[in-house]
Short mmCIF file of C-alpha atoms and ligand atoms in Angstrom, two decimals:
data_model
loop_
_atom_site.label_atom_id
_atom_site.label_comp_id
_atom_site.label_asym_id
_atom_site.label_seq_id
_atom_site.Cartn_x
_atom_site.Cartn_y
_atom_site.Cartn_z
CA UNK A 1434 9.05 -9.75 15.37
CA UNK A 1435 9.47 -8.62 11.72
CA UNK A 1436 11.18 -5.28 11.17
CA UNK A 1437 8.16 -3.01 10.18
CA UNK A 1438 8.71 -1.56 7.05
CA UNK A 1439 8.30 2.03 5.07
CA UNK A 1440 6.86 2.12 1.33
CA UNK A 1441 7.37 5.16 -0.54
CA UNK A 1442 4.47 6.12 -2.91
CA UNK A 1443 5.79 7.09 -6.89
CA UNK A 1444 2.69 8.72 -6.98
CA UNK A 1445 4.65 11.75 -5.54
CA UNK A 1446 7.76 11.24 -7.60
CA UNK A 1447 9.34 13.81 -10.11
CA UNK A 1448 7.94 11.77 -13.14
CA UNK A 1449 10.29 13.29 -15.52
CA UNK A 1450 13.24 11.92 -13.62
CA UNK A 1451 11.15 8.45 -12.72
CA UNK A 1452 14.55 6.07 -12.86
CA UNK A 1453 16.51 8.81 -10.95
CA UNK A 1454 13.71 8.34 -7.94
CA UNK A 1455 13.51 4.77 -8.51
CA UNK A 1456 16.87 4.47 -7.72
CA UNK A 1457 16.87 7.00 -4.84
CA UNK A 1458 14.69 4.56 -3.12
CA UNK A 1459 16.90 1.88 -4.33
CA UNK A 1460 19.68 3.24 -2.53
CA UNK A 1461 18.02 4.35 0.56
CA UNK A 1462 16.63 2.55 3.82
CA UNK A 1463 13.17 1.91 2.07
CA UNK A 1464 11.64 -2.23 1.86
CA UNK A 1465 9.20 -1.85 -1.15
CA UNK A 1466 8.24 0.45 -3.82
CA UNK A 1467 4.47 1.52 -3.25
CA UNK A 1468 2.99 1.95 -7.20
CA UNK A 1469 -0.39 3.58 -7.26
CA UNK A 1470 -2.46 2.29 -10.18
CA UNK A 1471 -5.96 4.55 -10.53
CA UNK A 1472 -8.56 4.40 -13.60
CA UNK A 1473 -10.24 7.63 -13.13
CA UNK A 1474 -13.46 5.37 -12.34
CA UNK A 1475 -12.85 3.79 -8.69
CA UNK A 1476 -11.03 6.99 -7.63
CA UNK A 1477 -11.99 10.50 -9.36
CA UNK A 1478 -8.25 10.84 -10.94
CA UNK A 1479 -5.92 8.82 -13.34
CA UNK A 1480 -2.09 7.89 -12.03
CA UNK A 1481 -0.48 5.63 -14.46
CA UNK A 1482 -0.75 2.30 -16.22
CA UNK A 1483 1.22 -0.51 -17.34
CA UNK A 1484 3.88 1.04 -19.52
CA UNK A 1485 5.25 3.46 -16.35
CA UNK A 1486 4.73 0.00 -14.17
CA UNK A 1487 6.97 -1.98 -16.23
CA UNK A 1488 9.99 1.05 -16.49
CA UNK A 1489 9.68 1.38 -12.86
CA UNK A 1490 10.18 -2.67 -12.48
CA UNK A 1491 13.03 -2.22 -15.32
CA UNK A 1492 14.99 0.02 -12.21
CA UNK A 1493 13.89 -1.44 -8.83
CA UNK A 1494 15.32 -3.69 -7.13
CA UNK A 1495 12.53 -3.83 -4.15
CA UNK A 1496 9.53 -5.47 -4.19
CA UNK A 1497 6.92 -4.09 -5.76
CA UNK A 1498 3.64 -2.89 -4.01
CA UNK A 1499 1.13 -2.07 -6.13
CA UNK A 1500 -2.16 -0.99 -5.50
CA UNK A 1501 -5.13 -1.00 -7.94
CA UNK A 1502 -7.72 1.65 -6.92
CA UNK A 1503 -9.31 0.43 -10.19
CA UNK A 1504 -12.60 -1.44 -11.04
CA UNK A 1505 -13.08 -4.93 -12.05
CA UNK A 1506 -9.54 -5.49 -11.03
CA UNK A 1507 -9.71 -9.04 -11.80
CA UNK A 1508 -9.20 -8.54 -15.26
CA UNK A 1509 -5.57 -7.22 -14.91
CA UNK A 1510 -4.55 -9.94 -12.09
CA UNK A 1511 -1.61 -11.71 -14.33
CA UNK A 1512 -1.16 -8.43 -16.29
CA UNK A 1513 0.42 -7.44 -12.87
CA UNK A 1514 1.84 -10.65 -12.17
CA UNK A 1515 3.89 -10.59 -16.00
CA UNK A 1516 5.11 -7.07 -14.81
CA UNK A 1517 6.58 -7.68 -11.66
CA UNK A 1518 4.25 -7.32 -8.87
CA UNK A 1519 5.30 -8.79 -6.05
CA UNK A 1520 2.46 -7.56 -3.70
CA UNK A 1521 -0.99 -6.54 -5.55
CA UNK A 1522 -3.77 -4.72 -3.31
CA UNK A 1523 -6.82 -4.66 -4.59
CA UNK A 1524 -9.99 -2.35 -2.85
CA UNK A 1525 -12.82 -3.96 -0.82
CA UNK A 1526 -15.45 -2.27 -2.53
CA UNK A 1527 -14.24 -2.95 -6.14
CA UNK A 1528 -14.38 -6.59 -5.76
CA UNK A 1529 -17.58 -8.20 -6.55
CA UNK A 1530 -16.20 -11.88 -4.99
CA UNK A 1531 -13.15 -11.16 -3.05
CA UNK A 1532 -12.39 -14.55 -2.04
CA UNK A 1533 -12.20 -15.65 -6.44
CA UNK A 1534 -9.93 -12.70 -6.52
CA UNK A 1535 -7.26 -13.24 -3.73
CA UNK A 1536 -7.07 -16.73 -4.79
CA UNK A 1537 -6.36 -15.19 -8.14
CA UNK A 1538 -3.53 -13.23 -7.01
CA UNK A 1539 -2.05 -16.10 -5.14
CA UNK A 1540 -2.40 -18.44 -8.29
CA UNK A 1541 -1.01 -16.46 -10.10
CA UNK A 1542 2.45 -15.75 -7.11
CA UNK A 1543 1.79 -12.73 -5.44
CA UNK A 1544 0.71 -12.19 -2.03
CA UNK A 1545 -2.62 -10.66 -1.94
CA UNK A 1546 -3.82 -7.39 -0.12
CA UNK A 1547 -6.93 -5.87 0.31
CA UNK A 1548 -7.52 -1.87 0.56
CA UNK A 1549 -9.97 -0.59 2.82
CA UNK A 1550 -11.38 2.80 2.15
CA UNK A 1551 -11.92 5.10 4.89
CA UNK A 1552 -15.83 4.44 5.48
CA UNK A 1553 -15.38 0.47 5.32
CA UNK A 1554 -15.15 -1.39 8.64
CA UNK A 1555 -12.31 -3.88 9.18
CA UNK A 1556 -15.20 -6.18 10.43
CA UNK A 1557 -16.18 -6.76 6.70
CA UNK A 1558 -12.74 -8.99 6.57
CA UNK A 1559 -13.98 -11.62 9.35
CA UNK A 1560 -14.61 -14.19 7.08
CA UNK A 1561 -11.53 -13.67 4.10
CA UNK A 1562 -8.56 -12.42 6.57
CA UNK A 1563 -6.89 -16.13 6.69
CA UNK A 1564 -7.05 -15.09 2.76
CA UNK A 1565 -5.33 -12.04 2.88
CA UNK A 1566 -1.60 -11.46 3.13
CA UNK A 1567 -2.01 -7.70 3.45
CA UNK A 1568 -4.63 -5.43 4.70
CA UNK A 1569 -4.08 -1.77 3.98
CA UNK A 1570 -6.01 0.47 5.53
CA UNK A 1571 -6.39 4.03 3.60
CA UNK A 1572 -5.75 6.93 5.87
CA UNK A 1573 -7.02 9.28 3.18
CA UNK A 1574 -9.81 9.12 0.62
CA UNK A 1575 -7.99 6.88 -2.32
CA UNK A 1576 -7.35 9.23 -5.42
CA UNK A 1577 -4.69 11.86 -4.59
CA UNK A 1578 -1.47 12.12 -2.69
CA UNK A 1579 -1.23 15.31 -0.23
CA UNK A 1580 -4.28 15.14 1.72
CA UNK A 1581 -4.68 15.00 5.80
CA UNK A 1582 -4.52 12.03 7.58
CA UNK A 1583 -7.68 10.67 9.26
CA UNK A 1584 -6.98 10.52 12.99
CA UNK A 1585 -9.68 7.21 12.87
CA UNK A 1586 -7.85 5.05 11.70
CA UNK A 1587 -5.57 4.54 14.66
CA UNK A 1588 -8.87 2.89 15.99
CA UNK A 1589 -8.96 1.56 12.42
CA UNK A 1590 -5.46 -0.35 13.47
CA UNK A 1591 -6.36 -1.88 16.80
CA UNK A 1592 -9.47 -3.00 15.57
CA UNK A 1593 -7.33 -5.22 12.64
CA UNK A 1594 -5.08 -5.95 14.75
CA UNK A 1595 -7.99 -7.59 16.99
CA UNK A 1596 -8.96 -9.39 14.12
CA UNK A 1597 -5.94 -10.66 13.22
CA UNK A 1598 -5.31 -12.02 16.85
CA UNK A 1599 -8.13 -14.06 17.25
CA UNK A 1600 -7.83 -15.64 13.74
CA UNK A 1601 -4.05 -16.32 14.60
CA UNK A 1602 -2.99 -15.15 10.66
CA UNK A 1603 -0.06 -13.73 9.82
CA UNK A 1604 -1.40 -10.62 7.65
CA UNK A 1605 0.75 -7.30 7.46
CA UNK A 1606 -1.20 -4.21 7.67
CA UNK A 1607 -0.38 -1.23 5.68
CA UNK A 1608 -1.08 2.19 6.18
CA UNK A 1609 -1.55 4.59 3.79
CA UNK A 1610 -2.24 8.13 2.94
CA UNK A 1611 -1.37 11.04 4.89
CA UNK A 1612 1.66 9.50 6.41
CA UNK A 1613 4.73 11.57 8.14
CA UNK A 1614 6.98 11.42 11.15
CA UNK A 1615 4.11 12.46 13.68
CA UNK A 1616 2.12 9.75 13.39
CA UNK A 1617 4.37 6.98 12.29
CA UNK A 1618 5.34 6.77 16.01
CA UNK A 1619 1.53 5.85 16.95
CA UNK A 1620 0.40 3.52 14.28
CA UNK A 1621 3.35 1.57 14.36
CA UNK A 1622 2.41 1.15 18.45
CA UNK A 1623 -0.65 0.67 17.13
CA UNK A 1624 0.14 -2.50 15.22
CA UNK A 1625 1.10 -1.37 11.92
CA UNK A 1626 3.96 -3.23 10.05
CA UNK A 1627 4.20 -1.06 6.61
CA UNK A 1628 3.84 2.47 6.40
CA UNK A 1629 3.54 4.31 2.42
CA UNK A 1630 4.73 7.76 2.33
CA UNK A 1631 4.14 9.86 -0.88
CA UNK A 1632 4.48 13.66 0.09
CA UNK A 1633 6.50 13.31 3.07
CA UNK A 1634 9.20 11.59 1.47
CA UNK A 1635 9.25 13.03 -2.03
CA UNK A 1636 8.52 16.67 -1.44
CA UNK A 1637 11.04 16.89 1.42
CA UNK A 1638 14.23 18.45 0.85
CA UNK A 1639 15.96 14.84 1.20
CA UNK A 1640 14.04 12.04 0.29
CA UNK A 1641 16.84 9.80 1.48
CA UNK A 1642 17.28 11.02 4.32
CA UNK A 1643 13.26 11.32 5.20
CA UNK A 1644 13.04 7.98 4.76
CA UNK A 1645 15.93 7.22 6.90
CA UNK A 1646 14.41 9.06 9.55
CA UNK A 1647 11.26 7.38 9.15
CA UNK A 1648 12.92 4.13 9.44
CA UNK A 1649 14.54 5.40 13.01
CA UNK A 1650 11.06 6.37 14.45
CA UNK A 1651 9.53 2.88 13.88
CA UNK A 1652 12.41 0.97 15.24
C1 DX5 B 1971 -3.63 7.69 -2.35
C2 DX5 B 1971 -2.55 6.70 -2.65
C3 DX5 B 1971 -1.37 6.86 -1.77
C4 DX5 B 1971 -0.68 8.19 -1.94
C5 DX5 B 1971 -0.16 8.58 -0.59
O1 DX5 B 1971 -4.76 7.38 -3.07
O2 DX5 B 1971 -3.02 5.37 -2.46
O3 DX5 B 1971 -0.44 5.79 -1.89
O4 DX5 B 1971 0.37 8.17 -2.87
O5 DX5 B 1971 0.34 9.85 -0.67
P1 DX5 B 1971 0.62 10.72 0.62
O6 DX5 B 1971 1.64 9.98 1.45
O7 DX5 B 1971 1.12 12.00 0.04
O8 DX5 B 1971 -0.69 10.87 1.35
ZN1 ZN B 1972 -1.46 3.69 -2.35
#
């Protein structure tokens, strides 16, 4: 069984002291660096592009997760690649032909995830999960960091995890949005195998030790 893993979000790091939380995560029990990339079209606000991606890459030395709540994310598939990305999630509903686009992401050496918002069913991936390396299934409405978690997707979880079963693949599922030590517990149980924490890790009074603590309750 692989060790499940935790992801913290940037999204809900100090940006003004972006290498100092970089390496924070660096240094602490953490697997990959979550990076939220949104174009203020797909999702109703705008994180950060390509110029924060690539500083961020110059200081980690996890893999990168990045997530594109963007449209048309084809267009930026080996953009990501030349910067780093070691894992690139794109959403469901942005993709026009999902199976062109994972093989995209492959081609060009990443593994390829696919983000689920919270109104689409995992039964929409029957036919591409031998495709996908990664399914991550949004616990909050993609766009900000902060909000509640949706108790649904716990159902959200065995259901994927179903999926995966009877199609024998080996894709990780990711959880994110709304994440903390209460539920960790649960969707790990559940089947989960990478949690992202934003807010729970950053805004606690010790990231490091959050995360170590998060680590400890998945175990
Ligand atoms: C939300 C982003 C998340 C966000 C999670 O659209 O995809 O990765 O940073 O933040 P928290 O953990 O605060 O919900
Ligand atoms: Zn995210």
């Amino acid at each position: 069984m692989m060790s499940k893993k935790i992801a913290p979000s940037l999204l809900a790091a100090d940006f003004g002291n972006l290498q100092r939380d970089v390496e924070m995560v660096n240094k602490s029990d953490a697997d990959w660096h979550h990076i939220d990339v949104m174009d203020g079209v797909f999702v109703p606000n705008i994180s950060y592009g390509m110029p924060v991606v690539k500083s961020i890459k110059n200081h980690a030395t996890k893999p990168l997760d990045v997530h594109l709540m963007i449209v048309d994310p084809d267009r930026y598939i080996t953009t990501f690649a030349e910067l780093g990305a070691d894992v690139l999630t794109v959403h469901y509903e942005a993709c026009k032909h999902l199976h062109r686009t994972l093989q995209a992401i492959k081609d060009a050496g990443m593994k390829a995830g696919v983000a689920l918002n919270p109104h689409t069913s995992v039964r929409l991936l029957e036919d591409t999960i031998q495709d996908i390396d990664l399914v991550c299934l949004m616990s909050v409405n993609p766009g900000f960091g902060g909000q509640s978690f949706i108790e649904n997707t716990f159902q959200k979880v065995a259901d994927l995890k179903k999926l995966i079963h009877k199609k024998s693949t080996a894709t990780l599922i990711e959880i994110d949005g709304g994440v903390n030590s209460n539920n960790a517990k649960q969707l790990v149980d559940a089947g989960a195998d990478v949690l992202v924490a934003g807010s729970f890790v950053f805004k606690s009074e010790n990231p490091t030790e959050t995360i170590k603590n998060l680590k400890e309750v998945i175990r």
